[in-house]
Tab-separated table of C-alpha atoms in Angstrom:
chain	number	residue	atom	x	y	z
W	234	UNK	CA	17.381	20.965	-81.007
W	235	UNK	CA	17.610	17.954	-78.422
W	236	UNK	CA	20.934	19.103	-76.917
W	237	UNK	CA	19.194	22.655	-76.076
W	238	UNK	CA	15.991	20.542	-74.702
W	239	UNK	CA	18.457	18.611	-72.304
W	240	UNK	CA	20.208	21.899	-71.068
W	241	UNK	CA	17.002	23.490	-70.444
W	242	UNK	CA	15.780	20.581	-68.507
W	243	UNK	CA	19.138	20.466	-66.437
W	244	UNK	CA	18.887	24.237	-65.845
W	245	UNK	CA	14.979	24.197	-64.085
W	246	UNK	CA	16.488	20.970	-62.066
W	247	UNK	CA	19.415	23.019	-60.690
W	248	UNK	CA	16.998	25.980	-60.062
W	249	UNK	CA	14.269	23.575	-57.749
W	250	UNK	CA	17.355	22.180	-56.116
W	251	UNK	CA	18.817	25.458	-55.318
W	252	UNK	CA	15.235	26.781	-53.775
W	253	UNK	CA	15.170	23.546	-51.877
W	254	UNK	CA	18.085	24.165	-50.064
W	255	UNK	CA	17.153	27.417	-49.427
W	256	UNK	CA	13.797	26.284	-48.124
W	257	UNK	CA	15.259	23.981	-45.741
W	258	UNK	CA	17.570	26.314	-44.433
W	259	UNK	CA	15.065	28.589	-43.487
W	260	UNK	CA	13.023	25.999	-41.810
W	261	UNK	CA	15.983	24.827	-39.854
W	262	UNK	CA	16.332	28.522	-38.556
W	263	UNK	CA	12.962	29.193	-37.999
W	264	UNK	CA	12.832	26.266	-35.503
W	265	UNK	CA	15.967	26.895	-33.937
W	266	UNK	CA	14.344	30.138	-33.109
W	267	UNK	CA	11.448	28.659	-31.565
W	268	UNK	CA	13.162	26.363	-29.485
W	269	UNK	CA	15.069	28.992	-27.691
W	270	UNK	CA	12.242	31.186	-27.197
W	271	UNK	CA	10.051	27.882	-25.784
W	272	UNK	CA	8.824	28.281	-22.524
W	273	UNK	CA	10.751	25.954	-19.948
W	274	UNK	CA	7.683	23.673	-19.101
W	275	UNK	CA	7.479	22.631	-23.054
W	276	UNK	CA	11.305	22.072	-22.833
W	277	UNK	CA	10.732	19.919	-19.819
W	278	UNK	CA	7.882	17.943	-21.289
W	279	UNK	CA	9.809	17.426	-24.336
W	280	UNK	CA	12.651	16.099	-22.559
W	281	UNK	CA	10.407	14.190	-20.339
W	282	UNK	CA	8.732	12.498	-23.191
W	283	UNK	CA	12.393	11.871	-25.000
W	284	UNK	CA	13.679	9.817	-22.196
W	285	UNK	CA	10.783	7.236	-21.721
W	286	UNK	CA	11.847	5.992	-18.433
W	287	UNK	CA	9.743	4.732	-15.790
W	288	UNK	CA	10.711	3.637	-11.926
W	289	UNK	CA	10.688	0.052	-13.110
W	290	UNK	CA	13.128	0.682	-16.162
W	291	UNK	CA	16.663	-0.699	-15.500
W	292	UNK	CA	18.075	2.224	-16.493
W	293	UNK	CA	16.656	3.904	-13.248
W	294	UNK	CA	19.293	2.371	-10.719
W	295	UNK	CA	18.467	1.216	-7.272
W	296	UNK	CA	19.900	4.431	-5.099
W	297	UNK	CA	17.882	6.676	-7.313
W	298	UNK	CA	14.555	4.722	-7.004
W	299	UNK	CA	15.309	4.591	-3.550
W	300	UNK	CA	15.333	8.285	-3.027
W	301	UNK	CA	12.179	8.800	-5.291
W	302	UNK	CA	10.634	6.338	-3.249
W	303	UNK	CA	11.568	7.518	0.115
W	304	UNK	CA	10.382	11.407	-0.984
W	305	UNK	CA	6.875	9.698	-1.839
W	306	UNK	CA	6.641	8.166	1.799
W	307	UNK	CA	8.234	10.866	3.654
W	308	UNK	CA	7.881	14.194	2.285
W	309	UNK	CA	4.330	14.224	0.543
W	310	UNK	CA	2.795	11.015	2.540
W	311	UNK	CA	1.448	10.025	-1.241
W	312	UNK	CA	2.295	6.572	-0.701
W	313	UNK	CA	-0.083	5.252	2.061
W	314	UNK	CA	-0.759	2.931	3.689
W	315	UNK	CA	2.841	0.616	3.141
W	316	UNK	CA	3.566	-2.674	4.749
W	317	UNK	CA	7.341	-3.051	3.700
W	318	UNK	CA	10.277	-1.327	2.223
W	319	UNK	CA	10.772	-2.717	-1.710
W	320	UNK	CA	13.618	-4.763	-1.813
W	321	UNK	CA	15.374	-2.695	-4.441
W	322	UNK	CA	15.134	-0.060	-1.660
W	323	UNK	CA	17.194	-2.033	1.048
W	324	UNK	CA	20.657	-0.637	0.143
W	325	UNK	CA	19.456	3.058	-0.034
W	326	UNK	CA	17.348	3.209	3.198
W	327	UNK	CA	20.348	1.186	5.250
W	328	UNK	CA	22.912	3.838	3.705
W	329	UNK	CA	20.475	6.694	4.614
W	330	UNK	CA	20.343	5.433	8.189
W	331	UNK	CA	23.507	4.406	8.877
W	332	UNK	CA	25.701	6.852	6.377
W	333	UNK	CA	25.030	9.869	8.278
W	334	UNK	CA	22.119	11.952	5.894
W	335	UNK	CA	19.645	10.303	8.655
W	336	UNK	CA	21.118	12.084	11.428
W	337	UNK	CA	21.830	15.424	9.130
W	338	UNK	CA	18.053	15.558	8.512
W	339	UNK	CA	17.002	15.170	12.396
W	340	UNK	CA	19.411	17.950	13.026
W	341	UNK	CA	18.248	20.304	10.611
W	342	UNK	CA	14.614	19.775	11.660
W	343	UNK	CA	15.447	19.801	15.505
W	344	UNK	CA	17.175	23.173	15.189
W	345	UNK	CA	14.036	24.639	13.416
W	346	UNK	CA	12.067	23.416	16.305
W	347	UNK	CA	14.600	24.895	18.927
W	348	UNK	CA	14.383	28.012	16.898
W	349	UNK	CA	10.502	28.134	16.758
W	350	UNK	CA	10.370	26.824	20.303
W	351	UNK	CA	12.550	29.592	21.774
W	352	UNK	CA	10.857	32.677	20.015
W	353	UNK	CA	7.672	31.824	21.935
W	354	UNK	CA	6.961	34.074	24.773
W	355	UNK	CA	5.366	31.727	27.882
W	356	UNK	CA	2.359	32.944	29.550
W	357	UNK	CA	2.373	32.962	33.478
W	358	UNK	CA	-0.533	30.028	33.487
W	359	UNK	CA	2.472	27.416	33.299
W	360	UNK	CA	0.379	25.431	31.072
W	361	UNK	CA	2.390	25.706	27.762
W	362	UNK	CA	2.928	22.075	26.390
W	363	UNK	CA	4.721	20.122	23.493
W	364	UNK	CA	3.690	16.814	22.448
W	365	UNK	CA	6.880	14.662	21.595
W	366	UNK	CA	6.098	10.773	20.305
W	367	UNK	CA	8.286	7.889	21.807
W	368	UNK	CA	9.394	5.291	19.168
W	369	UNK	CA	11.495	6.401	16.725
W	370	UNK	CA	11.266	9.671	18.021
W	371	UNK	CA	12.654	10.124	21.704
W	372	UNK	CA	13.870	6.386	21.506
W	373	UNK	CA	15.229	4.453	18.669
W	374	UNK	CA	14.483	1.233	17.268
W	375	UNK	CA	16.711	1.274	14.510
W	376	UNK	CA	19.142	-1.564	16.030
W	377	UNK	CA	15.935	-3.894	15.903
W	378	UNK	CA	15.048	-2.778	12.344
W	379	UNK	CA	18.778	-3.193	11.287
W	380	UNK	CA	17.931	-6.747	11.607
W	381	UNK	CA	14.984	-6.898	9.802
W	382	UNK	CA	16.686	-5.581	6.717
W	383	UNK	CA	15.657	-1.737	7.675
W	384	UNK	CA	11.483	-2.425	6.700
W	385	UNK	CA	12.009	-4.964	4.034
W	386	UNK	CA	10.983	-7.808	5.805
W	387	UNK	CA	7.418	-7.748	7.063
W	388	UNK	CA	6.351	-6.687	10.836
W	389	UNK	CA	6.439	-9.237	13.119
W	390	UNK	CA	4.684	-8.159	16.389
W	391	UNK	CA	5.962	-10.776	18.825
W	392	UNK	CA	9.563	-10.034	17.904
W	393	UNK	CA	9.215	-6.442	18.112
W	394	UNK	CA	7.573	-6.879	21.811
W	395	UNK	CA	10.650	-8.771	22.728
W	396	UNK	CA	12.758	-6.194	21.656
W	397	UNK	CA	10.972	-3.522	23.512
W	398	UNK	CA	10.565	-5.566	26.361
W	399	UNK	CA	14.609	-5.574	26.942
W	400	UNK	CA	14.493	-1.826	27.263
W	401	UNK	CA	17.308	-1.414	25.126
W	402	UNK	CA	16.036	1.122	22.747
W	403	UNK	CA	18.795	4.063	22.755
W	404	UNK	CA	17.717	7.747	23.160
W	405	UNK	CA	17.558	9.306	19.731
W	406	UNK	CA	20.512	12.047	20.962
W	407	UNK	CA	19.082	14.631	18.352
W	408	UNK	CA	15.513	14.548	19.961
W	409	UNK	CA	17.037	14.355	23.349
W	410	UNK	CA	18.550	17.829	23.052
W	411	UNK	CA	15.277	18.683	21.844
W	412	UNK	CA	13.500	17.619	25.138
W	413	UNK	CA	15.875	19.152	27.642
W	414	UNK	CA	16.020	22.253	25.528
W	415	UNK	CA	11.940	22.326	25.891
W	416	UNK	CA	12.467	21.371	29.717
W	417	UNK	CA	14.596	24.250	29.968
W	418	UNK	CA	12.704	26.716	28.229
W	419	UNK	CA	9.703	26.062	30.895
W	420	UNK	CA	7.703	23.785	28.578
W	421	UNK	CA	5.641	20.984	29.764
W	422	UNK	CA	6.764	17.862	27.831
W	423	UNK	CA	3.869	15.492	27.202
W	424	UNK	CA	5.253	12.254	25.754
W	425	UNK	CA	2.732	10.114	24.008
W	426	UNK	CA	3.097	6.690	22.575
W	427	UNK	CA	0.763	3.844	21.123
W	428	UNK	CA	2.724	1.193	23.230
W	429	UNK	CA	-0.173	-0.605	25.824
W	430	UNK	CA	0.208	0.588	29.236
W	431	UNK	CA	-0.728	-2.755	30.712
W	432	UNK	CA	2.118	-4.321	29.018
W	433	UNK	CA	4.687	-2.080	28.244
W	434	UNK	CA	4.520	0.771	30.606
W	435	UNK	CA	7.017	-0.043	33.168
W	436	UNK	CA	9.890	-1.303	30.852
W	437	UNK	CA	8.871	2.022	28.701
W	438	UNK	CA	9.058	4.410	31.482
W	439	UNK	CA	12.299	2.620	32.731
W	440	UNK	CA	13.813	3.010	29.063
W	441	UNK	CA	13.199	6.829	28.650
W	442	UNK	CA	14.548	7.246	32.065
W	443	UNK	CA	17.533	5.393	31.548
W	444	UNK	CA	18.220	7.348	28.257
W	445	UNK	CA	17.881	10.754	29.876
W	446	UNK	CA	14.188	11.574	29.493
W	447	UNK	CA	13.816	13.276	33.193
W	448	UNK	CA	11.208	15.897	33.964
W	449	UNK	CA	8.456	15.476	31.445
W	450	UNK	CA	4.977	16.129	32.481
W	451	UNK	CA	3.412	12.861	31.650
W	452	UNK	CA	3.891	9.848	30.191
W	453	UNK	CA	0.993	8.819	28.113
W	454	UNK	CA	0.363	5.153	27.282
W	455	UNK	CA	-2.610	3.476	25.278
W	456	UNK	CA	-5.024	2.163	28.053
W	457	UNK	CA	-7.571	-0.494	27.874
W	458	UNK	CA	-10.051	2.268	26.748
W	459	UNK	CA	-8.292	2.896	23.752
W	460	UNK	CA	-7.613	-0.592	22.661
W	461	UNK	CA	-8.454	-1.075	19.075
W	462	UNK	CA	-8.358	2.656	17.996
W	463	UNK	CA	-6.515	3.772	15.017
W	464	UNK	CA	-3.147	5.730	15.826
W	465	UNK	CA	-4.970	8.811	14.637
W	466	UNK	CA	-8.021	8.607	16.489
W	467	UNK	CA	-6.222	7.469	19.721
W	468	UNK	CA	-3.521	10.232	19.576
W	469	UNK	CA	-6.509	12.903	18.957
W	470	UNK	CA	-8.522	11.934	21.909
W	471	UNK	CA	-5.489	12.319	24.508
W	472	UNK	CA	-4.477	15.716	22.763
W	473	UNK	CA	-8.316	16.806	23.098
W	474	UNK	CA	-7.780	15.854	26.842
W	475	UNK	CA	-4.647	17.838	27.608
W	476	UNK	CA	-6.497	20.802	26.021
W	477	UNK	CA	-9.442	20.258	28.088
W	478	UNK	CA	-6.620	20.292	31.333
W	479	UNK	CA	-5.972	23.833	29.974
W	480	UNK	CA	-2.866	23.509	28.165
W	481	UNK	CA	-1.868	25.215	25.083
W	482	UNK	CA	0.125	22.690	22.803
W	483	UNK	CA	2.609	25.024	20.843
W	484	UNK	CA	3.789	21.621	18.915
W	485	UNK	CA	3.912	18.099	18.378
W	486	UNK	CA	6.552	15.819	17.187
W	487	UNK	CA	6.520	12.764	15.304
W	488	UNK	CA	7.952	10.318	13.093
W	489	UNK	CA	4.750	9.009	11.810
W	490	UNK	CA	2.112	10.801	9.810
W	491	UNK	CA	-0.620	9.244	12.211
W	492	UNK	CA	1.191	11.390	14.758
W	493	UNK	CA	0.398	14.623	13.145
W	494	UNK	CA	-3.092	14.146	11.881
W	495	UNK	CA	-6.769	14.543	13.243
W	496	UNK	CA	-7.691	16.991	15.939
W	497	UNK	CA	-6.025	19.499	18.640
W	498	UNK	CA	-2.631	18.999	16.346
W	499	UNK	CA	-1.105	21.834	18.180
W	500	UNK	CA	0.042	25.214	16.818
W	501	UNK	CA	2.360	23.692	14.603
W	502	UNK	CA	3.546	19.988	13.622
W	503	UNK	CA	6.645	18.847	12.825
W	504	UNK	CA	7.693	15.385	10.869
W	505	UNK	CA	10.830	13.724	11.511
W	506	UNK	CA	12.185	11.148	8.851
W	507	UNK	CA	11.575	7.260	9.121
W	508	UNK	CA	11.410	5.097	6.279
W	509	UNK	CA	11.716	1.713	8.278
W	510	UNK	CA	7.835	1.396	8.601
W	511	UNK	CA	4.527	3.116	8.345
W	512	UNK	CA	1.895	3.290	11.147
W	513	UNK	CA	-1.749	3.393	9.602
């Protein structure tokens, strides 16, 4: 009698084990089907939750961090205003500027600008204008910032003015190509800079001339009237004055977001890369 009871219990346990295994396999199959049909955004969300990495994690190397930081300040203007380049971005910015990617980016943007400019039909009024920024647009301060760890060191206005007064800013060859194309097309090119007219006017004009920027309509520097104004307010006022003179601004090119904000921006604006400093 006892042996019969034991066999009955063993049979029940074996049956329950089989059912449990069957149920487990069924649930796994349903889960796989659900994952296969899941929306891509749900999968991405799960991947992000699983990784649990943030920008400060040691698992995010400096180059990847530098790329993300540069994307934030350049493309989206999400990081503003910023005073210096984060130290861990130094190598990334250095490699970007000197390694060829900066020049490639500039060429792609300028090619697009030239394509746009050449597609326009100018009117006989001879009042078709373009506005180009000067520093790190027409002429470059890369030699200066190279000694300042490409913007990792705090800005020193005295040292920067001393650099400008040497008149040694090299032409940005890509923008010089754009400048010459616009002149040949018949546009009136205005060079607009935040440099002060009283102290830096002549050296800026000579520097531009020596680097091949010849034939522009007007070089406009900051006069005492605009002293202390923000870059956006100052440049907006100048662009309004140009429009009041009857000019139609087809395009506006600069390396700072403040070159491309405010009033009278023109029909199109074009942002050139500059991860070394930010003018607010």
